[in-house]
Coordinates of C-alpha atoms and ligand atoms in Angstrom, one line a residue:
M1 CA -21.9 16.7 -6.3
S2 CA -22.2 19.8 -8.2
T3 CA -19.7 22.3 -8.5
N4 CA -19.5 25.3 -9.6
A5 CA -18.8 29.2 -8.7
N6 CA -22.5 30.3 -7.2
D7 CA -22.4 26.7 -5.2
T8 CA -21.8 27.1 -1.6
L9 CA -20.6 23.4 0.2
A10 CA -23.3 23.5 3.1
H11 CA -22.8 22.1 6.5
F12 CA -23.6 18.3 7.4
I13 CA -25.8 17.8 10.6
G14 CA -28.0 15.4 11.9
G15 CA -27.9 13.4 9.0
K16 CA -28.7 15.8 6.0
L17 CA -27.3 19.0 4.1
V18 CA -27.9 22.4 6.2
P19 CA -27.1 25.2 3.9
S20 CA -25.2 27.7 6.0
T21 CA -27.0 30.4 7.9
S22 CA -23.9 32.7 8.7
K23 CA -23.1 35.6 5.6
R24 CA -19.6 34.9 5.4
T25 CA -18.0 32.1 2.8
G26 CA -14.4 31.2 1.8
D27 CA -13.6 30.7 -1.9
V28 CA -12.6 26.8 -3.0
F29 CA -10.1 27.1 -5.7
N30 CA -9.3 24.8 -8.9
P31 CA -5.2 25.1 -7.7
A32 CA -4.5 24.0 -10.9
T33 CA -6.7 26.9 -12.9
G34 CA -6.6 29.4 -10.3
D35 CA -10.6 29.5 -10.7
V36 CA -12.8 30.0 -7.6
Q37 CA -14.7 26.6 -8.9
R38 CA -17.6 26.8 -5.1
K39 CA -17.6 28.5 -2.1
V40 CA -17.7 27.0 1.4
A41 CA -20.0 27.9 4.2
L42 CA -17.7 29.7 7.2
G43 CA -20.1 28.3 9.8
S44 CA -20.4 30.2 12.5
V45 CA -20.8 29.2 16.6
E46 CA -24.5 28.6 16.3
E47 CA -24.0 26.6 13.3
V48 CA -21.5 24.6 15.9
D49 CA -23.3 24.6 18.6
A50 CA -25.9 23.0 16.0
A51 CA -23.9 19.7 15.4
V52 CA -22.6 19.2 18.8
A53 CA -26.2 19.3 20.1
A54 CA -26.5 16.2 17.3
A55 CA -24.0 14.7 18.4
K56 CA -25.1 14.7 21.9
K57 CA -28.5 13.1 21.1
A58 CA -27.1 10.9 18.9
A59 CA -24.3 10.0 21.4
V60 CA -26.9 8.4 23.8
D61 CA -28.3 5.5 21.3
W62 CA -24.9 5.1 19.2
R63 CA -23.1 4.3 23.6
N64 CA -25.4 1.6 23.5
A65 CA -25.7 0.2 19.5
S66 CA -24.3 -3.5 19.6
L67 CA -21.1 -4.3 18.3
A68 CA -22.6 -6.1 15.8
T69 CA -24.1 -3.2 14.7
R70 CA -21.9 -1.1 14.3
T71 CA -19.3 -3.6 12.7
R72 CA -21.3 -4.0 9.5
I73 CA -22.0 -0.2 10.0
L74 CA -18.0 0.3 9.0
F75 CA -17.9 -2.8 6.7
A76 CA -21.0 -0.3 4.7
F77 CA -19.3 2.4 4.6
R78 CA -16.1 0.5 4.2
E79 CA -17.7 -1.1 0.6
L80 CA -19.8 2.2 0.0
A81 CA -16.1 4.4 0.2
N82 CA -14.2 1.8 -1.9
R83 CA -17.0 1.2 -4.9
R84 CA -16.5 4.9 -5.1
K85 CA -12.6 5.9 -3.9
D86 CA -12.5 7.1 -8.1
D87 CA -14.9 9.6 -7.2
I88 CA -13.6 10.7 -4.0
A89 CA -9.7 10.8 -5.6
R90 CA -11.0 13.0 -8.9
L91 CA -13.1 15.6 -6.5
L92 CA -9.8 15.7 -4.2
T93 CA -7.9 16.8 -7.5
L94 CA -10.5 18.8 -8.0
E95 CA -9.5 21.2 -5.0
H96 CA -6.0 20.0 -3.8
G97 CA -4.4 19.8 -6.8
K98 CA -3.1 16.8 -6.5
V99 CA -2.7 14.2 -9.2
L100 CA -5.2 11.4 -9.5
S101 CA -2.6 8.7 -8.5
D102 CA -1.5 10.2 -5.5
A103 CA -5.2 11.2 -4.9
Q104 CA -6.0 7.5 -5.2
G105 CA -3.5 6.0 -2.7
E106 CA -4.5 8.9 -0.5
V107 CA -8.0 7.3 -0.2
Q108 CA -6.3 3.6 -0.7
R109 CA -4.4 4.5 2.9
G110 CA -8.2 6.5 4.4
L111 CA -9.9 2.8 3.8
E112 CA -7.0 1.1 5.5
V113 CA -7.8 2.7 8.8
I114 CA -11.4 1.7 8.7
E115 CA -10.3 -1.8 8.0
F116 CA -8.7 -1.2 11.1
A117 CA -11.7 0.5 12.9
C118 CA -14.2 -2.7 11.6
G119 CA -11.9 -5.0 14.1
L120 CA -13.9 -2.7 16.5
S121 CA -14.9 -5.8 18.7
Q122 CA -11.9 -7.0 19.1
L123 CA -9.7 -3.6 19.9
L124 CA -12.5 -2.6 22.2
K125 CA -12.2 -6.1 24.5
G126 CA -11.6 -5.4 27.9
E127 CA -9.4 -7.8 30.4
L128 CA -10.2 -9.9 33.3
S129 CA -8.9 -11.3 36.5
E130 CA -10.4 -13.8 38.9
N131 CA -9.4 -14.1 41.8
V132 CA -7.9 -10.6 42.3
S133 CA -9.4 -11.0 46.2
T134 CA -10.5 -14.2 47.7
D135 CA -13.6 -14.8 45.4
V136 CA -13.5 -11.7 44.2
D137 CA -13.4 -10.7 40.1
S138 CA -11.9 -7.9 38.3
Y139 CA -12.7 -6.4 34.6
S140 CA -11.6 -4.2 32.8
M141 CA -13.9 -2.0 29.8
R142 CA -13.4 0.5 27.3
Q143 CA -16.3 3.1 27.6
P144 CA -16.5 5.8 24.5
V145 CA -15.7 9.6 25.6
G146 CA -18.8 11.1 24.1
V147 CA -18.4 14.1 21.6
V148 CA -15.3 13.8 20.0
A149 CA -14.4 16.9 17.6
G150 CA -11.7 17.0 14.2
I151 CA -9.8 19.6 13.0
T152 CA -7.8 18.9 10.3
P153 CA -5.7 20.0 7.4
F154 CA -6.3 20.8 3.1
N155 CA -3.2 18.5 2.8
F156 CA -4.9 15.2 2.3
P157 CA -8.9 15.7 3.2
A158 CA -10.0 12.3 2.6
M159 CA -7.4 10.4 4.9
V160 CA -6.4 13.0 7.2
P161 CA -10.3 13.0 8.3
M162 CA -10.2 9.2 8.6
W163 CA -7.5 9.0 10.5
M164 CA -10.6 10.1 13.1
Y165 CA -13.6 9.6 12.6
P166 CA -14.0 5.6 11.8
L167 CA -12.4 5.0 15.1
A168 CA -13.8 7.5 16.6
I169 CA -16.7 6.1 15.6
A170 CA -16.4 2.1 15.9
C171 CA -15.5 3.4 19.7
G172 CA -19.1 4.6 20.2
N173 CA -18.6 8.1 19.9
T174 CA -20.3 10.6 18.0
F175 CA -18.5 12.8 15.6
V176 CA -17.8 16.5 14.9
L177 CA -15.4 17.2 11.9
K178 CA -14.4 20.9 11.4
P179 CA -12.3 20.4 7.8
S180 CA -10.1 22.8 6.3
E181 CA -11.6 25.1 4.4
R182 CA -9.5 25.2 1.4
D183 CA -10.6 21.2 0.3
P184 CA -13.3 20.5 2.0
S185 CA -15.9 18.6 -1.2
V186 CA -14.8 15.6 -0.3
T187 CA -15.8 15.4 3.5
N188 CA -19.3 16.3 2.2
L189 CA -19.5 13.2 0.5
C190 CA -17.4 10.5 2.9
A191 CA -20.7 11.8 5.4
E192 CA -23.2 10.9 2.9
L193 CA -21.5 7.4 2.5
F194 CA -21.7 7.0 5.9
K195 CA -25.1 7.7 5.8
E196 CA -25.6 5.8 3.3
A197 CA -24.5 2.8 4.5
G198 CA -27.0 2.9 8.1
L199 CA -25.0 5.1 10.6
P200 CA -27.6 6.7 12.6
D201 CA -28.1 10.6 11.9
G202 CA -26.1 12.7 13.6
V203 CA -23.1 10.5 14.2
L204 CA -21.4 12.0 12.3
N205 CA -21.7 15.9 11.5
V206 CA -19.7 18.0 9.4
V207 CA -19.3 22.1 9.7
H208 CA -17.4 23.9 7.3
G209 CA -15.6 26.8 8.5
D210 CA -12.5 28.4 10.0
K211 CA -11.3 30.0 13.3
V212 CA -14.9 31.0 14.8
A213 CA -15.6 27.3 14.9
V214 CA -13.0 26.2 15.8
D215 CA -12.7 28.4 18.2
R216 CA -16.3 27.5 19.3
L217 CA -15.4 23.4 19.7
L218 CA -12.3 24.3 21.7
E219 CA -15.1 25.5 24.5
H220 CA -18.0 23.8 24.3
P221 CA -18.6 22.1 27.2
D222 CA -20.0 18.7 25.4
V223 CA -16.9 18.9 23.2
A224 CA -15.5 15.7 25.5
A225 CA -12.1 15.1 23.1
L226 CA -10.3 17.2 19.8
S227 CA -8.3 15.1 17.4
F228 CA -6.3 18.0 15.4
V229 CA -3.9 17.8 11.9
G230 CA -2.4 21.0 10.8
S231 CA 0.3 23.3 11.8
T232 CA 2.6 23.7 14.6
P233 CA 1.8 27.3 15.5
I234 CA -2.6 26.2 15.4
A235 CA -1.2 22.7 16.7
R236 CA -0.1 24.2 20.3
Y237 CA -3.2 26.6 20.4
I238 CA -5.8 23.6 19.5
Y239 CA -3.9 21.4 22.6
E240 CA -3.0 24.6 24.9
T241 CA -7.2 25.7 24.2
G242 CA -8.6 22.5 24.9
A243 CA -6.7 21.4 27.9
K244 CA -8.0 24.9 29.0
H245 CA -11.5 23.9 28.3
G246 CA -10.9 20.0 30.3
K247 CA -10.6 18.7 26.8
R248 CA -8.7 15.7 26.0
V249 CA -6.3 16.2 23.4
Q250 CA -4.3 15.1 20.4
A251 CA -2.8 17.6 18.2
L252 CA -0.3 16.8 15.5
G253 CA 1.9 19.7 13.9
G254 CA 3.8 20.2 11.2
A255 CA 7.5 18.7 9.9
K256 CA 11.4 19.3 8.5
N257 CA 11.9 15.5 7.5
H258 CA 15.7 14.7 7.4
M259 CA 16.9 11.7 4.9
V260 CA 20.3 10.8 5.8
V261 CA 22.4 9.4 2.4
L262 CA 25.6 7.5 4.4
P263 CA 28.1 6.9 1.2
D264 CA 27.4 3.2 1.1
A265 CA 23.9 3.6 0.1
D266 CA 22.5 2.4 -3.0
M267 CA 22.2 6.0 -4.4
D268 CA 19.8 5.4 -7.5
L269 CA 18.0 3.7 -4.8
A270 CA 18.6 6.9 -2.6
A271 CA 18.0 9.4 -5.5
D272 CA 14.5 7.1 -6.7
A273 CA 13.8 7.9 -3.0
A274 CA 14.7 11.7 -2.5
V275 CA 12.7 12.6 -5.7
G276 CA 9.6 10.7 -4.2
A277 CA 9.5 11.5 -1.3
G278 CA 10.5 15.5 -2.1
F279 CA 8.4 15.5 -5.0
G280 CA 5.5 13.8 -4.6
S281 CA 1.4 16.0 -3.6
A282 CA 4.1 18.9 -4.2
G283 CA 5.9 18.2 -1.5
E284 CA 2.5 18.9 0.4
R285 CA 2.4 16.3 2.9
C286 CA 3.7 16.4 6.5
M287 CA 5.9 13.3 6.0
A288 CA 7.5 14.5 2.6
I289 CA 11.9 14.5 2.1
S290 CA 12.3 18.5 3.0
V291 CA 15.8 17.8 4.2
L292 CA 18.8 15.9 2.3
V293 CA 21.7 14.5 4.8
C294 CA 25.2 13.8 3.0
V295 CA 27.4 12.0 4.8
G296 CA 30.5 12.2 3.4
S297 CA 31.6 11.8 -0.6
A298 CA 27.5 11.0 -0.6
A299 CA 26.9 14.1 -1.9
D300 CA 28.5 14.4 -4.6
K301 CA 27.0 10.4 -5.8
L302 CA 24.0 11.0 -5.3
L303 CA 23.2 14.8 -6.4
P304 CA 24.2 14.1 -10.0
R305 CA 21.2 11.2 -10.1
I306 CA 18.5 13.4 -8.3
K307 CA 19.5 16.2 -11.3
E308 CA 18.5 13.8 -13.7
R309 CA 15.2 12.9 -12.2
M310 CA 13.9 15.9 -12.1
A311 CA 15.1 17.0 -15.1
V312 CA 12.8 15.1 -16.5
L313 CA 9.2 15.4 -14.1
K314 CA 6.7 16.3 -15.3
V315 CA 4.4 19.1 -13.5
G316 CA 0.9 19.9 -14.8
N317 CA -2.7 19.5 -14.2
G318 CA -3.4 16.0 -11.6
L319 CA -6.1 15.2 -13.7
D320 CA -4.0 15.1 -16.4
P321 CA -2.7 11.2 -16.3
A322 CA 0.8 12.6 -17.9
S323 CA 2.2 14.7 -14.9
Q324 CA 3.6 13.6 -11.3
M325 CA 3.4 16.5 -9.9
G326 CA 1.0 19.4 -9.4
P327 CA 0.0 22.8 -8.5
L328 CA 0.2 24.7 -4.5
I329 CA -2.5 24.9 -2.7
T330 CA -3.1 28.5 -3.2
K331 CA -1.0 31.2 -4.5
Q332 CA -0.6 32.8 -1.5
H333 CA 0.9 29.0 -0.4
R334 CA 2.3 29.3 -3.9
D335 CA 4.7 32.5 -3.4
R336 CA 5.3 31.6 0.2
V337 CA 7.8 28.6 -1.1
A338 CA 9.1 30.6 -4.1
G339 CA 10.5 33.0 -0.9
F340 CA 12.3 30.4 0.7
V341 CA 13.9 29.5 -2.3
D342 CA 14.8 33.2 -2.3
A343 CA 15.8 33.4 0.7
G344 CA 18.3 30.1 0.8
E345 CA 19.6 31.7 -2.3
K346 CA 20.6 35.1 -0.4
D347 CA 21.8 33.0 2.6
G348 CA 24.0 32.0 0.1
A349 CA 22.7 28.3 -0.7
K350 CA 23.7 27.1 -4.0
V351 CA 19.9 26.4 -6.2
V352 CA 20.6 23.4 -8.3
V353 CA 17.2 23.4 -9.8
D354 CA 15.3 26.6 -9.8
G355 CA 11.6 26.1 -10.7
R356 CA 10.8 29.3 -9.6
A357 CA 10.1 30.2 -13.3
L358 CA 7.8 27.2 -14.2
K359 CA 5.0 28.3 -16.0
V360 CA 2.3 25.8 -17.1
P361 CA 1.0 26.2 -21.0
G362 CA -2.5 26.4 -20.7
H363 CA -2.7 26.8 -17.1
E364 CA -1.2 30.0 -16.8
R365 CA -3.3 31.0 -13.2
G366 CA -2.5 27.7 -11.6
F367 CA -0.5 28.1 -8.4
F368 CA 2.3 26.3 -9.9
L369 CA 5.8 25.9 -8.8
G370 CA 8.7 23.6 -10.3
P371 CA 10.9 21.3 -8.1
C372 CA 13.5 23.1 -6.9
L373 CA 16.7 21.3 -5.2
L374 CA 19.2 23.2 -3.0
D375 CA 22.9 22.6 -1.9
D376 CA 25.1 23.7 1.0
V377 CA 22.3 24.4 2.6
Q378 CA 23.2 25.9 6.7
P379 CA 21.5 25.0 9.6
G380 CA 21.4 29.4 10.8
M381 CA 19.4 29.2 6.9
S382 CA 15.4 29.5 7.1
V383 CA 14.8 27.2 4.5
Y384 CA 17.1 24.8 6.7
R385 CA 14.8 26.0 10.3
E386 CA 11.3 26.1 8.6
E387 CA 8.6 24.1 7.4
I388 CA 8.0 25.1 4.2
F389 CA 5.4 22.8 2.8
G390 CA 6.6 22.7 -1.1
P391 CA 8.7 21.2 -3.8
V392 CA 12.4 22.5 -2.1
L393 CA 14.3 19.9 -1.0
S394 CA 17.5 21.3 0.3
T395 CA 20.8 19.6 1.3
V396 CA 23.6 19.8 3.8
R397 CA 26.9 18.3 3.7
V398 CA 28.3 16.5 7.0
K399 CA 31.4 14.9 7.4
S400 CA 30.0 12.0 10.1
Y401 CA 27.2 9.8 11.0
D402 CA 27.8 12.0 14.1
E403 CA 27.4 15.2 12.3
A404 CA 23.8 14.3 10.8
M405 CA 22.3 12.7 14.1
A406 CA 23.6 16.4 15.7
L407 CA 21.3 18.0 13.5
I408 CA 17.8 16.1 13.7
Q409 CA 18.6 15.8 17.6
S410 CA 18.9 19.7 17.5
H411 CA 15.9 20.7 15.0
A412 CA 12.2 22.1 16.5
Y413 CA 10.4 19.2 14.8
G414 CA 10.5 15.5 14.8
N415 CA 7.8 13.9 12.7
G416 CA 9.5 11.4 10.5
T417 CA 13.1 10.4 9.1
A418 CA 15.2 8.0 6.8
I419 CA 18.3 6.7 6.4
F420 CA 19.7 5.3 3.3
T421 CA 22.4 2.9 4.2
N422 CA 23.2 -0.7 3.4
D423 CA 25.1 -1.3 7.1
G424 CA 22.7 -2.9 8.9
G425 CA 24.6 -1.9 11.7
A426 CA 24.7 2.1 11.2
A427 CA 20.4 1.5 10.4
R428 CA 19.6 -0.1 13.9
K429 CA 22.3 2.7 16.0
F430 CA 19.9 5.3 13.8
Q431 CA 16.9 3.7 15.1
H432 CA 17.4 3.4 18.3
D433 CA 19.3 7.0 18.8
V434 CA 17.5 9.0 16.6
P435 CA 14.4 11.8 17.7
V436 CA 11.8 11.4 15.5
G437 CA 8.4 9.3 15.4
M438 CA 8.5 7.6 12.4
V439 CA 12.0 6.4 11.5
G440 CA 12.1 5.0 7.7
V441 CA 15.2 2.6 6.9
N442 CA 15.6 2.5 3.0
V443 CA 12.2 3.8 3.0
P444 CA 11.8 7.1 2.8
I445 CA 8.1 7.8 4.2
P446 CA 7.2 5.6 6.3
V447 CA 3.8 6.0 7.2
P448 CA 3.0 3.7 9.9
M449 CA 0.3 1.0 8.6
A450 CA -3.2 1.4 10.1
Y451 CA -2.3 -1.4 12.6
Y452 CA 0.5 0.8 14.1
S453 CA 0.0 4.1 15.1
F454 CA 1.4 7.6 13.9
G455 CA 2.6 10.5 15.7
G456 CA 6.3 12.5 15.4
W457 CA 8.0 13.8 18.7
K458 CA 8.7 17.5 19.3
H459 CA 7.0 20.0 17.9
S460 CA 5.2 17.2 15.8
L461 CA 2.6 16.5 18.3
F462 CA 1.3 17.5 20.8
G463 CA -0.6 15.5 23.2
D464 CA 0.3 12.0 24.8
L465 CA -1.4 10.3 22.1
H466 CA -0.2 9.2 18.8
I467 CA -3.3 9.1 16.2
Y468 CA -5.2 5.7 14.9
G469 CA -4.4 2.5 15.9
P470 CA -3.6 1.0 18.7
D471 CA -3.7 4.7 20.0
G472 CA -6.3 6.0 18.5
V473 CA -8.3 3.5 20.5
K474 CA -6.8 4.5 23.6
F475 CA -7.5 8.5 22.9
Y476 CA -11.8 7.8 21.8
T477 CA -12.0 5.9 24.8
R478 CA -12.2 5.3 28.5
N479 CA -11.0 3.0 31.0
K480 CA -13.7 1.8 33.4
V481 CA -12.4 -0.8 35.5
V482 CA -14.8 -2.8 38.1
I483 CA -14.1 -4.7 41.0
G484 CA -17.3 -7.7 42.0
R485 CA -18.2 -10.0 44.5
W486 CA -21.0 -11.7 44.7
P487 CA -22.7 -11.2 48.2
D488 CA -21.2 -14.0 50.6
P489 CA -22.6 -14.4 53.9
R490 CA -19.1 -15.2 54.9
F491 CA -18.5 -11.3 54.5
R492 CA -20.9 -9.8 56.4
G493 CA -19.7 -7.2 59.4
V494 CA -18.6 -3.7 59.5
D495 CA -14.9 -3.6 58.4
L496 CA -13.7 0.9 58.2
G497 CA -10.1 -0.4 57.8
F498 CA -8.5 -0.2 54.0
P499 CA -9.5 -3.4 52.0
Q500 CA -6.9 -5.1 51.9
N501 CA -6.5 -8.2 49.6
K502 CA -6.9 -12.1 51.4
Ligands
LIG1 P1 -3.2 24.5 9.4 O1 -2.2 24.5 10.5 O2 -3.5 26.2 8.7 O3 -4.8 24.7 9.8 C1 -5.1 23.0 9.9 C2 -7.1 23.4 10.8 O4 -6.9 24.5 11.4 C3 -7.7 23.8 9.4 O5 -9.1 23.2 9.6 C4 -7.7 25.3 9.7 O6 -9.1 26.1 9.6 C5 -7.5 25.5 11.3 N1 -7.6 27.0 11.1 C6 -6.2 27.2 10.6 N2 -5.4 28.4 11.4 C7 -6.1 28.6 12.7 C8 -6.4 29.9 13.4 N3 -5.5 30.5 13.5 N4 -7.2 28.9 14.8 C9 -7.8 28.0 14.5 N5 -8.0 26.9 14.1 C10 -7.4 27.2 12.4 O7 -2.6 23.4 8.5 P2 -3.3 23.5 6.8 O8 -2.6 24.8 5.8 O9 -3.9 23.3 6.7 O10 -2.5 21.9 6.8 C11 -1.0 21.9 6.1 C12 -0.1 22.1 7.8 O11 -0.7 20.5 8.5 C13 1.5 21.3 7.4 O12 2.2 22.3 8.8 C14 1.2 20.1 7.7 O13 2.3 19.7 8.1 C15 0.7 19.8 9.0 N6 0.1 18.1 9.1 C16 1.0 17.3 9.8 C17 0.9 15.8 9.7 C18 1.1 15.5 10.9 O14 0.3 14.1 10.9 N7 1.5 15.6 11.5 C19 -0.3 15.5 9.1 C20 -0.9 16.6 7.3 C21 -0.4 17.6 8.1

């Protein structure tokens, strides 16, 4: 796949690349250099309609494809994606900016969802009850919903789409993906690999674009279900609009993840975890730690250790193996994140480590921001309340466990959280009490494995079911129950009463 600024990334519809006919394009930057490296088509209503039509046409055969056929194609896709994982990772580093080792980790977690989807024959088993009434058997089956649309964010351009389409397709659906327009190339590569694995044309389609494409998917009468991952305001909009148009919707939103550190914690372990989870991927992870809640004497032990680790962090181009943290996705986003630090300082927080002035030699136009550590943050400050999505760790000092819990309980978000302690009883109480979807005990980024499901509570998720894993199977299928009896002369005769079990 070539990348130069004159390229315009095409859609992938009906098994082939389809250059956009719309005049609208978006810039795809290399965030490390600040250069536009290519353009991406911003799809029109007609292009979305073409993708949905291709998916609808392919759905007829795909829902009837045997489980064995679907499994073989998924296995082949897993093999191809695994073989090409370094290419996928490199492409996403080039457009997202995250360091290559992190990109490789992202691809690996995506592969694990494909591996889970390979177990589709086991996952799609129904239930059977014999003799629910005399000589009557009842059984259930899970059937595909039809055409599913996926709308995904910039921060995991390979993994988050893989949370969706492999499982939806394994379940017998066809798919239209609208990836982030900021780092879209990796999606085309994966769609091409899936085709190479034997996926019939039209089962997976990619339409690039922005709000125009998303709005068409939201209202399109042939789209049965929508999986969304992105920021909370858009998640809420997707959920409400999709539901209004009669669609099944799961919409995962933003986050503000708190890490509670009790005074008895292993402080070196906690400091390693806070730095890794706060600044990995430049804080552009929905499971990043954003707030350290230090109980009692914990802050005075923890913060010097964190400072020590931050002092040696290497920020640079993600392709440089020495870099531990790359740039942010755009200049606007970099400036917005720096603005939160400005606001926190103005509101009275102490900027303990200030990354705002960082320049990366040779990359002066890159969208870099050095890691920042704030102390004495108060719950009323915007730096505490809002999702920042950048390399900024805020410290809130509290006197007790109860105060720490009250903070998390009253926060709008409920994606991930963690507690660091050596007290098993405290950890158990925390996991029981905390109103958050994913909880780490001495684990800062508790992303569920592919065979669990991923999702937050409160403003971090709109909808009933979490994504991938067992919830994903439920989301991408509809339940059907059959009650059957083979004709038996004993049961002849008209009966207008409501049937009763005998
Ligand atoms: P975003 O909400 O700006 O964009 C997500 C998708 O929605 C993109 O495909 C985009 O094109 C589309 N979109 C943007 N504005 C739209 C509009 N007005 N109408 C219709 N569609 C629109 O999110 P982002 O900046 O790409 O990603 C970062 C956000 O995603 C963060 O808030 C992060 O927490 C969240 N996120 C959440 C999870 C999770 O699992 N909960 C995972 C990853 C990222």
